Every structure is written in structure tokens, then in C-alpha cells.
PDB file of C-alpha atoms in Angstrom:
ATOM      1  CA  UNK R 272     173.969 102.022 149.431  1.00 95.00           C
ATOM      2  CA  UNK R 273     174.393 105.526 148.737  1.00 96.00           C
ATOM      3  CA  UNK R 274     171.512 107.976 147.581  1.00 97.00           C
ATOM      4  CA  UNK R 275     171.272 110.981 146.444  1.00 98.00           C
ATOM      5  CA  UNK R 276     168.079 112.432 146.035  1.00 98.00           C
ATOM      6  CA  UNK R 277     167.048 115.931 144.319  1.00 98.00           C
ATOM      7  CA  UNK R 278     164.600 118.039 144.732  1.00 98.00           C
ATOM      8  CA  UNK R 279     162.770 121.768 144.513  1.00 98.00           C
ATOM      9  CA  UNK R 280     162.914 122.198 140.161  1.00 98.00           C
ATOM     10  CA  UNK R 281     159.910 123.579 139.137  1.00 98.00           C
ATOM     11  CA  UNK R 282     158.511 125.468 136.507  1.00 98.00           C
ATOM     12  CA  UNK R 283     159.879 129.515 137.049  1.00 98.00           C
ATOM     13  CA  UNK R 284     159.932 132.557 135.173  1.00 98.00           C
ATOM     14  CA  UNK R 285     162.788 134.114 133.939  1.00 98.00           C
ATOM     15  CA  UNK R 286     164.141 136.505 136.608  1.00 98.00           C
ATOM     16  CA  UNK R 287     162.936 133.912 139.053  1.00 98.00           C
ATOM     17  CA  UNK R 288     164.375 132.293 142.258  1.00 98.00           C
ATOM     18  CA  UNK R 289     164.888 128.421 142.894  1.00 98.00           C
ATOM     19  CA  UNK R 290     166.287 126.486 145.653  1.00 98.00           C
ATOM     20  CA  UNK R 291     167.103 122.819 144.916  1.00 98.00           C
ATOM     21  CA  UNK R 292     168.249 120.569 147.395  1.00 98.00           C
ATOM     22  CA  UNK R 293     169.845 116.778 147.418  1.00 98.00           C
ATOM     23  CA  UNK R 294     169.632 114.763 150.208  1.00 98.00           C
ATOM     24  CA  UNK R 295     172.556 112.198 150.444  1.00 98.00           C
ATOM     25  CA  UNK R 296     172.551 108.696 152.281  1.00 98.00           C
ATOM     26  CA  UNK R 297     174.635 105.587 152.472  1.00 97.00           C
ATOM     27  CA  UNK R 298     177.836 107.327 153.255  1.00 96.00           C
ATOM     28  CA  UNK R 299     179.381 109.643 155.422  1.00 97.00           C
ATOM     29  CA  UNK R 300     178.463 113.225 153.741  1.00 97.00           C
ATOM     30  CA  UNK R 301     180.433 115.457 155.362  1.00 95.00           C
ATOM     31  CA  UNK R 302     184.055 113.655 154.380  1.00 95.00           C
ATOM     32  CA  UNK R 303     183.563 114.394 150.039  1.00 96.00           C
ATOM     33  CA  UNK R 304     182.800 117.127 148.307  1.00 96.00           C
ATOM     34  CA  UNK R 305     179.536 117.465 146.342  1.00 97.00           C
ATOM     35  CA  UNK R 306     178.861 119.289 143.128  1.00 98.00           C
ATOM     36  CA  UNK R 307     176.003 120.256 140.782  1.00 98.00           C
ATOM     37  CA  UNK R 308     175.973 118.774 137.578  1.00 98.00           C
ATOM     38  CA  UNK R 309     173.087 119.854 134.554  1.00 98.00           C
ATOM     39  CA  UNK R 310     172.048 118.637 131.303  1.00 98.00           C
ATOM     40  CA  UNK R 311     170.125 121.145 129.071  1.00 98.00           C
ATOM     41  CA  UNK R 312     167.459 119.445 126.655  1.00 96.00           C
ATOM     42  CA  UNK R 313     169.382 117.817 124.009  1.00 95.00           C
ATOM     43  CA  UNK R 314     172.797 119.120 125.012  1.00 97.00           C
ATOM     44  CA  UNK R 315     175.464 117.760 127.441  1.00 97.00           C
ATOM     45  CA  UNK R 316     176.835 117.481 130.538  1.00 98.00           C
ATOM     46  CA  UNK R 317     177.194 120.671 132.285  1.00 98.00           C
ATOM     47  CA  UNK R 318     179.186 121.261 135.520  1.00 98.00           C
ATOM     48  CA  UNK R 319     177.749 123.771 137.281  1.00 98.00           C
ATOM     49  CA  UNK R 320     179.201 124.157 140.912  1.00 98.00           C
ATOM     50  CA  UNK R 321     180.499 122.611 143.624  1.00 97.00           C
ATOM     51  CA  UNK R 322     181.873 122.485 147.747  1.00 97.00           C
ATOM     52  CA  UNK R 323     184.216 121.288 149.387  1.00 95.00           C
ATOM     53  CA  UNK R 324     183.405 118.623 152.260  1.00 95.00           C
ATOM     54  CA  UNK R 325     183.607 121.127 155.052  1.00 95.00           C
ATOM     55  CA  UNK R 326     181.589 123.931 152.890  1.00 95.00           C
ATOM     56  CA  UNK R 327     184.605 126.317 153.397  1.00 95.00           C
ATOM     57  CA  UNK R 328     185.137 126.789 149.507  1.00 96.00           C
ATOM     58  CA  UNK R 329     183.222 127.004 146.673  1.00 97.00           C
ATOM     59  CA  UNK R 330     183.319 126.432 142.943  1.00 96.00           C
ATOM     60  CA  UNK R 331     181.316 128.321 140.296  1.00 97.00           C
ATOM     61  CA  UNK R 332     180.800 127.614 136.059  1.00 97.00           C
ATOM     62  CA  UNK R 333     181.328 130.722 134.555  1.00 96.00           C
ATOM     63  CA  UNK R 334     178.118 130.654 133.691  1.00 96.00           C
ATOM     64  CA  UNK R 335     176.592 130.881 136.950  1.00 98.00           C
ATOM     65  CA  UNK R 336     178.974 132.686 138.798  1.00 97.00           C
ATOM     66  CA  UNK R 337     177.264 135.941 140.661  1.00 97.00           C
ATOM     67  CA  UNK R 338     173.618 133.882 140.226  1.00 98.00           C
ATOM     68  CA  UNK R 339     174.341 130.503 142.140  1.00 98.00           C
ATOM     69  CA  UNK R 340     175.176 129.902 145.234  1.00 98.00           C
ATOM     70  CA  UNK R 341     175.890 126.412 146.733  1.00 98.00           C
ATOM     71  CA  UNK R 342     176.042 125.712 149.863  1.00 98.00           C
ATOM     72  CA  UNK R 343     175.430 122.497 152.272  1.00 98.00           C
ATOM     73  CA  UNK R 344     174.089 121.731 156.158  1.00 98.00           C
ATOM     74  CA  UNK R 345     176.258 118.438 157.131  1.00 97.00           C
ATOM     75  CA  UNK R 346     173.853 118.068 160.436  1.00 97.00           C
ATOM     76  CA  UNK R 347     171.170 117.372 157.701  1.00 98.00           C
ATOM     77  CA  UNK R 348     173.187 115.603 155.055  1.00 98.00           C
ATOM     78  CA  UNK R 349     172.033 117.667 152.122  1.00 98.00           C
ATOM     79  CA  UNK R 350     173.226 119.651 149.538  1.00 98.00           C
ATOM     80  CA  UNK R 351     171.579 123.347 148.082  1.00 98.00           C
ATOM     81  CA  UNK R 352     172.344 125.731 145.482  1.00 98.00           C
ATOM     82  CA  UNK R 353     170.006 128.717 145.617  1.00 98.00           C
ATOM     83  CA  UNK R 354     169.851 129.780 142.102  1.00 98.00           C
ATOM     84  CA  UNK R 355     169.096 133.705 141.099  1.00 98.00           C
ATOM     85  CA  UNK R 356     168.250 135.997 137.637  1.00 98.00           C
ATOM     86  CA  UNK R 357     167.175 132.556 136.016  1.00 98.00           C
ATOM     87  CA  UNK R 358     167.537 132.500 132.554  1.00 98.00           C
ATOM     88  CA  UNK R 359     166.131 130.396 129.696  1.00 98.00           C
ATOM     89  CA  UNK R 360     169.452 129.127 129.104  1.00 98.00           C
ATOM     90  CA  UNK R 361     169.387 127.577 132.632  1.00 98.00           C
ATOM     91  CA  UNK R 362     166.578 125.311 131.697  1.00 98.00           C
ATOM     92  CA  UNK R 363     168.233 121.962 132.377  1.00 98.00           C
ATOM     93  CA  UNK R 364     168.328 118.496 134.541  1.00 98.00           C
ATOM     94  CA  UNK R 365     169.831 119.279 137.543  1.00 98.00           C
ATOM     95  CA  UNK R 366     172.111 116.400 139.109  1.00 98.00           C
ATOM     96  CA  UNK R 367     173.915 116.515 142.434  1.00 98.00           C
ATOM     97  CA  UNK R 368     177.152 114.407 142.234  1.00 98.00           C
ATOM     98  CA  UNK R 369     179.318 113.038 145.310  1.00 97.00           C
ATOM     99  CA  UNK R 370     182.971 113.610 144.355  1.00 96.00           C
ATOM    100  CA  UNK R 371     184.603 109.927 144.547  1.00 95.00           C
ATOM    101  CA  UNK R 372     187.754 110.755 146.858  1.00 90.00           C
ATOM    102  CA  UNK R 373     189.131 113.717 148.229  1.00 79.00           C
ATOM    103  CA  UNK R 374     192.362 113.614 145.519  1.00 81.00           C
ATOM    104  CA  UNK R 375     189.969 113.301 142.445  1.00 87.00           C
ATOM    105  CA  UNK R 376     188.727 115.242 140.418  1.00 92.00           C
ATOM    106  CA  UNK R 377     185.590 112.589 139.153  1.00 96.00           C
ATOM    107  CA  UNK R 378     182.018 111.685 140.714  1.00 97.00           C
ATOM    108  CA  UNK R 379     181.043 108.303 141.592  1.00 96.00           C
ATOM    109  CA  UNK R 380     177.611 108.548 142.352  1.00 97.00           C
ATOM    110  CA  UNK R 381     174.859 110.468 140.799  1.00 98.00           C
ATOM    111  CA  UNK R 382     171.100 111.479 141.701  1.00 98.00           C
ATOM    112  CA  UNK R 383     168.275 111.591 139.407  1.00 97.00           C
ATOM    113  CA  UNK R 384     168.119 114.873 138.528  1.00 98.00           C
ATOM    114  CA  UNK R 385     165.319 117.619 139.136  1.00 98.00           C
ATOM    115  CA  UNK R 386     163.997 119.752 136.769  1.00 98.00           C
ATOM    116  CA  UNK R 387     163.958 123.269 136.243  1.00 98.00           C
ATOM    117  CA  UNK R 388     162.512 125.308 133.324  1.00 98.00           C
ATOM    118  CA  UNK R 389     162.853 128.830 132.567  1.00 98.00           C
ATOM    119  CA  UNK R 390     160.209 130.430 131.024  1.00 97.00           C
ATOM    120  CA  UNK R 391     156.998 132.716 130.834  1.00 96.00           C
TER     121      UNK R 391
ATOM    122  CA  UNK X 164     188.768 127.929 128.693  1.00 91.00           C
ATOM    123  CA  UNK X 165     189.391 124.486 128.258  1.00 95.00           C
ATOM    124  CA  UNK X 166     187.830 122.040 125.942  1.00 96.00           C
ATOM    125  CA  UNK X 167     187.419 118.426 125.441  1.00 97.00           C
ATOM    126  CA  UNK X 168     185.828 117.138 121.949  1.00 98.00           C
ATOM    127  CA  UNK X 169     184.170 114.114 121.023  1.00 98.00           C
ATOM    128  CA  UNK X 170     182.816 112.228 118.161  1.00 98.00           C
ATOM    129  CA  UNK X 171     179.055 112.920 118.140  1.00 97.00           C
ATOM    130  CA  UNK X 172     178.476 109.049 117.645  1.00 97.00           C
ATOM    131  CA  UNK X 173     179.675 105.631 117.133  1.00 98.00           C
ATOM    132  CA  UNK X 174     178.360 102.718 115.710  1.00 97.00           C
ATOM    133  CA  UNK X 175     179.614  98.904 116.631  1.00 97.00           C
ATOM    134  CA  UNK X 176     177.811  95.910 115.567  1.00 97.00           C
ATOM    135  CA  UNK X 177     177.256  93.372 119.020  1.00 97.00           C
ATOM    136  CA  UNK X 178     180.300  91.572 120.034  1.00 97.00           C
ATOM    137  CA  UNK X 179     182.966  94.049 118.348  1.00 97.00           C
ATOM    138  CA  UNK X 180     184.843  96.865 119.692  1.00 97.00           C
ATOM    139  CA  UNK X 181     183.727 100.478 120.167  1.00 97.00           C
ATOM    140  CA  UNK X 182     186.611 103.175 120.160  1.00 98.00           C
ATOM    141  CA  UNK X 183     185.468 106.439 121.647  1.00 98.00           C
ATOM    142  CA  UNK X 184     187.690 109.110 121.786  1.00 98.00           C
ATOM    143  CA  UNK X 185     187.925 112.564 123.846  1.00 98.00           C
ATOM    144  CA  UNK X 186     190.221 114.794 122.943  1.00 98.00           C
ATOM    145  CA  UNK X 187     192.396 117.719 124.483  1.00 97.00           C
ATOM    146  CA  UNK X 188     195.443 120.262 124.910  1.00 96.00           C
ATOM    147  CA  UNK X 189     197.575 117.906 126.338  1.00 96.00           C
ATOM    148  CA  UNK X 190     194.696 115.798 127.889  1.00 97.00           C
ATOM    149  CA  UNK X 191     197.322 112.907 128.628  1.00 96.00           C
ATOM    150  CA  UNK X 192     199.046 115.177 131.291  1.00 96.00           C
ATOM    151  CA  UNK X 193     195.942 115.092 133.157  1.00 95.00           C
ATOM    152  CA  UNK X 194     193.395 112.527 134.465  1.00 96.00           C
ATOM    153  CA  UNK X 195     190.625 111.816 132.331  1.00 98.00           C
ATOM    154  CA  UNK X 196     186.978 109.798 133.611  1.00 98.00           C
ATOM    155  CA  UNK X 197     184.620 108.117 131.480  1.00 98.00           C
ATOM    156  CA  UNK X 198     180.676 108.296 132.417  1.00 98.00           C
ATOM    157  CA  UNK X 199     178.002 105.979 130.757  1.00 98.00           C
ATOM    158  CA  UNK X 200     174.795 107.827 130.644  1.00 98.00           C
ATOM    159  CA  UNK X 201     171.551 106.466 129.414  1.00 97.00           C
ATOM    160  CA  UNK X 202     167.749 108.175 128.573  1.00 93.00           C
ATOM    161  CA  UNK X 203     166.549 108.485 132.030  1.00 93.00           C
ATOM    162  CA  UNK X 204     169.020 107.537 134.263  1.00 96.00           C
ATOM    163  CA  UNK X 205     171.648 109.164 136.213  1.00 97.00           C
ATOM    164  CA  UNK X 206     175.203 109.222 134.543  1.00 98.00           C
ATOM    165  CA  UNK X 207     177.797 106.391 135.954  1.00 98.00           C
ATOM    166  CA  UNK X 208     181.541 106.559 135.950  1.00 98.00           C
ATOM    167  CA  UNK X 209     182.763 104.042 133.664  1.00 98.00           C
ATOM    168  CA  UNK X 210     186.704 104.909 133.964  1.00 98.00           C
ATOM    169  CA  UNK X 211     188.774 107.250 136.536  1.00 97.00           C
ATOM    170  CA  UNK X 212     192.548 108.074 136.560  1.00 96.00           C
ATOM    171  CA  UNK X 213     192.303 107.506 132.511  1.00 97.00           C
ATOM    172  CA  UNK X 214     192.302 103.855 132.962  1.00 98.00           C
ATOM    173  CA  UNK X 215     190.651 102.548 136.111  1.00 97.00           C
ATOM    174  CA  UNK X 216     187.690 100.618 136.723  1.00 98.00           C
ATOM    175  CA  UNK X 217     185.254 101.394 139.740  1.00 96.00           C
ATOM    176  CA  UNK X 218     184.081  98.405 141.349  1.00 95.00           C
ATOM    177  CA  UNK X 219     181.099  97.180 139.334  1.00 96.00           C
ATOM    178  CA  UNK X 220     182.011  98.154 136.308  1.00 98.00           C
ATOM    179  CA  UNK X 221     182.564  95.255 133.605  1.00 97.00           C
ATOM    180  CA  UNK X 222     185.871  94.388 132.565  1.00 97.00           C
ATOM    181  CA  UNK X 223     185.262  95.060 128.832  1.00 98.00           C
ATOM    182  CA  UNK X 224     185.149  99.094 129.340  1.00 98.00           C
ATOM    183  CA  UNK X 225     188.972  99.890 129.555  1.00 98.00           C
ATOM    184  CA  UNK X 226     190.797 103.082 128.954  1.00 98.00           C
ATOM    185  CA  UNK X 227     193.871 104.971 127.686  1.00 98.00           C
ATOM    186  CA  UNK X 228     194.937 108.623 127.507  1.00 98.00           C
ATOM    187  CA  UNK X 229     198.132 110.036 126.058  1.00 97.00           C
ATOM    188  CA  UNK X 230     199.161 113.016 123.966  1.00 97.00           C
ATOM    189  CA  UNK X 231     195.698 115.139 123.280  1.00 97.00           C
ATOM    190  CA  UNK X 232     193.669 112.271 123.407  1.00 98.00           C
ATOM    191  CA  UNK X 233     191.741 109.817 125.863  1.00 98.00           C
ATOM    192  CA  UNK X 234     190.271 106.262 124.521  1.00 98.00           C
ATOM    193  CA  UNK X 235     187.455 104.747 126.054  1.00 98.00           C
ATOM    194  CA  UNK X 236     187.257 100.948 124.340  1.00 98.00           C
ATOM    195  CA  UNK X 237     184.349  98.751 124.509  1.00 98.00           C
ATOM    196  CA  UNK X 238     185.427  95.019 123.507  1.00 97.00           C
ATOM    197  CA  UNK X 239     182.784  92.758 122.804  1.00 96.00           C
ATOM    198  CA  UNK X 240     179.958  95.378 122.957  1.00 97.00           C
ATOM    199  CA  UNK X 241     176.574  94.283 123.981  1.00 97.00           C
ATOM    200  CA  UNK X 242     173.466  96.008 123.193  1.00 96.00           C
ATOM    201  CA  UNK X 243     173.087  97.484 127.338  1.00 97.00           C
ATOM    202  CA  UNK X 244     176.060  99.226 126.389  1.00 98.00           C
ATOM    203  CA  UNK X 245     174.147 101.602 123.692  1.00 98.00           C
ATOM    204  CA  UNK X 246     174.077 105.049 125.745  1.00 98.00           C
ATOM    205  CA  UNK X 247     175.869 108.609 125.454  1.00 98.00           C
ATOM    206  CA  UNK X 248     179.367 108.639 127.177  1.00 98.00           C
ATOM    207  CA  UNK X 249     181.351 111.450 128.477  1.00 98.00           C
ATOM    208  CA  UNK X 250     184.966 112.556 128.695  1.00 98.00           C
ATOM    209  CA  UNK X 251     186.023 114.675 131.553  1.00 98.00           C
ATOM    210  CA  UNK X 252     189.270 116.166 132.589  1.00 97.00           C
ATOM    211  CA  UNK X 253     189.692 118.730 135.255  1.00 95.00           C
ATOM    212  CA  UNK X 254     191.315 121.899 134.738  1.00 92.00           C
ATOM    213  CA  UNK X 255     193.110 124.441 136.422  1.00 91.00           C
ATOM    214  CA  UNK X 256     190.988 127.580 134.973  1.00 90.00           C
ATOM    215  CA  UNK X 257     187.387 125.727 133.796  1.00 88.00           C
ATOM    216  CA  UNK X 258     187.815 123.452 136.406  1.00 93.00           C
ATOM    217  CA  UNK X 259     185.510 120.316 135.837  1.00 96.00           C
ATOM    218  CA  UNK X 260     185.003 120.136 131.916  1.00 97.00           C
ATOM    219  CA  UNK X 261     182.693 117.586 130.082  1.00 98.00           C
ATOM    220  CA  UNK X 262     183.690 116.650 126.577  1.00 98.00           C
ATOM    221  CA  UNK X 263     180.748 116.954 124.229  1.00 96.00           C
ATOM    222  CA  UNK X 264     178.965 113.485 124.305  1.00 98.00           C
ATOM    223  CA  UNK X 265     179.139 110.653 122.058  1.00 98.00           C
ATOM    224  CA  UNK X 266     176.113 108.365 121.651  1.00 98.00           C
ATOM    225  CA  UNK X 267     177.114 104.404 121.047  1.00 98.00           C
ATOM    226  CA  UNK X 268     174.717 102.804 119.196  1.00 97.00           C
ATOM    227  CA  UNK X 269     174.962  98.844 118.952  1.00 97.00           C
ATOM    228  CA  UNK X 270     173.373  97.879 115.160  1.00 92.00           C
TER     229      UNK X 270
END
């Protein structure tokens, strides 16, 4: 059964650092790409980033790009994105999402979420 | 950028069909997925390649795509089905976009 569990949001101030993590199970991680997926409070679906199975590339929403950085440790089976300069605007449920096949451009399995919040 | 838009909600009374549509620039040259996505739980994919079922799914959620706009259908609705569900197309310069959300409600 695959898993794929979030974890680090807290409550930061704006300016702030976060780390969240996913740790993925039930499959064999280091063969799909994984990607970060948020919803804001009433909004959405955001994409946000993502990597490619081997880590070699990344992917950034506009939004993020120069403040996020996702990266992922295949010996460990998880997933990161070290988030920088916080904003309120970033206040969301963050999701990590296991690309379903290495020709498509959809997720097949979702985590939970984790939340962040932005504010003083 | 790219955008995908959506009706912001749908109503179906139990048993009929739901038409939700998503639409696109020229969203029927691409791919489109469906995701279900219900208060509290993670988001599930409904519909890939426009019109394909992942394994699990029921076979009442079908889909079509063509011109600028993708259909997800619901036939014979049942009240589980009440959620929000999302469009999304991949694009070459936005890369993954999510249409805006439209929440099914089952009266």
C-alpha cells in the first residue's frame, strides 16, 4: 500500500524558515517523481514544485521560485522542500504527491498534508 | 501563463448526472486528470489521459476532452460523490496547472 506521510509545518513568522519532509512507502521511491502540492485556506489546488526520480532536475511555481528548494534522499525514501522568506501568502496545506508514471504528467497518490502558517 | 477554469459548483439531485467542466486554450490537445477531493482528506485522481480510470475508481466517473474543454460526468451520482473536483492539464511554460475547483453538491 503506498504512503506518503508529511511532516515539519508549523506555525512561523513571516521571513521564517521551514523544512517539510514526506516519507513515502509501499513502492519503489526512487523510480517516480514526487512533487509538492498546497491548498491555501479556502482556495485551490496549488502546485508548488517538484523532482525528478533521480533528483537531477527540479521544478519551481513561479511563485516560489528563488524561496523553495526541493530536494529528496532515495537511501531514506523521503521527500523535502526547504522553504525560505515565508510569506503570508504561503500559508497553506502542504501535500506531497507521487507522480503516477514516468510519461504523465498526473499524481496518483497523495499524503495528508502538513500545515504551515505564516504569520506574527 | 496558462489557465484552466471551472464552474465554482454544481448541483445534481442522487441518481442523475453531474457535468463538470474545465476549460482551456486548446485543452483537448493536451491530457487532462480529474481529482476528487473531500474536507479532510487527501485529493484522489478520478480520471488521467482525459478519459481513463485508475484502478479503483467506479465506473460511473468517465471523461472527455476536446476543443477548450474537458468533461468530467458523474452518472447516477450518489451522495459520497459530493466533494470539490479538479481539472489539471500540464503545460509547457506553468507546467502543472489546477483548474479552479468545482464543489458537487448532491441535493
Amino acid at each position: 500500500e503506498v504512503q506518503l506521510l508529511e511532516s515539519g509545518g508549523e506555525l512561523v513568522q513571516p521571513g521564517g524558515s521551514l523544512r517539510l519532509s514526506c516519507a513515502a512507502s509501499g513502492f519503489t521511491f526512487d523510480d517516480y517523481a514526487m512533487h509538492w502540492v498546497r491548498q491555501a485556506p479556502g482556495k485551490g489546488l496549488e502546485w508548488v514544485s517538484g523532482i525528478t526520480s533521480s533528483g537531477g532536475h527540479t521544478y519551481y511555481a513561479d511563485s516560489v521560485t528563488g524561496r523553495f528548494t526541493v530536494s529528496r534522499d532515495n537511501s531514506k525514501n523521503t521527500l523535502y522542500v526547504q522553504m525560505n522568506g515565508l510569506r503570508a501568502e504561503d500559508t497553506a496545506l502542504y501535500y506531497c504527491a507521487k507522480r503516477r508514471a514516468d510519461s504523465s504528467n498526473d499524481f496518483d497518490f497523495w499524503g495528508q498534508g502538513t500545515l504551515v502558517t505564516v504569520s506574527s | 501563463s496558462y489557465e484552466l477554469t471551472q464552474p465554482p459548483s454544481v448541483s445534481v439531485s442522487p441518481g442523475q448526472t453531474a457535468s463538470i467542466t474545465c476549460s482551456g486554450y486548446k485543452l483537448g490537445n493536451r491530457y487532462a486528470s480529474w481529482y476528487q477531493h473531500k474536507a479532510g482528506q487527501s485529493p484522489i485522481l478520478v480520471i488521467y489521459q482525459s478519459t481513463k480510470r485508475p484502478s479503483g475508481i467506479p465506473e460511473r466517473f468517465s471523461g472527455s476532452n476536446s476543443g477548450n474543454t474537458a468533461t468530467l460526468t458523474i452518472s447516477g451520482t450518489q451522495a459520497e460523490d459530493e466533494a470539490d473536483y479538479y481539472c489539471q492539464a500540464w503545460d509547457s511554460t506553468t507546467l502543472y496547472v489546477f483548474g479552479s475547483g468545482t464543489k458537487v453538491t448532491v441535493l
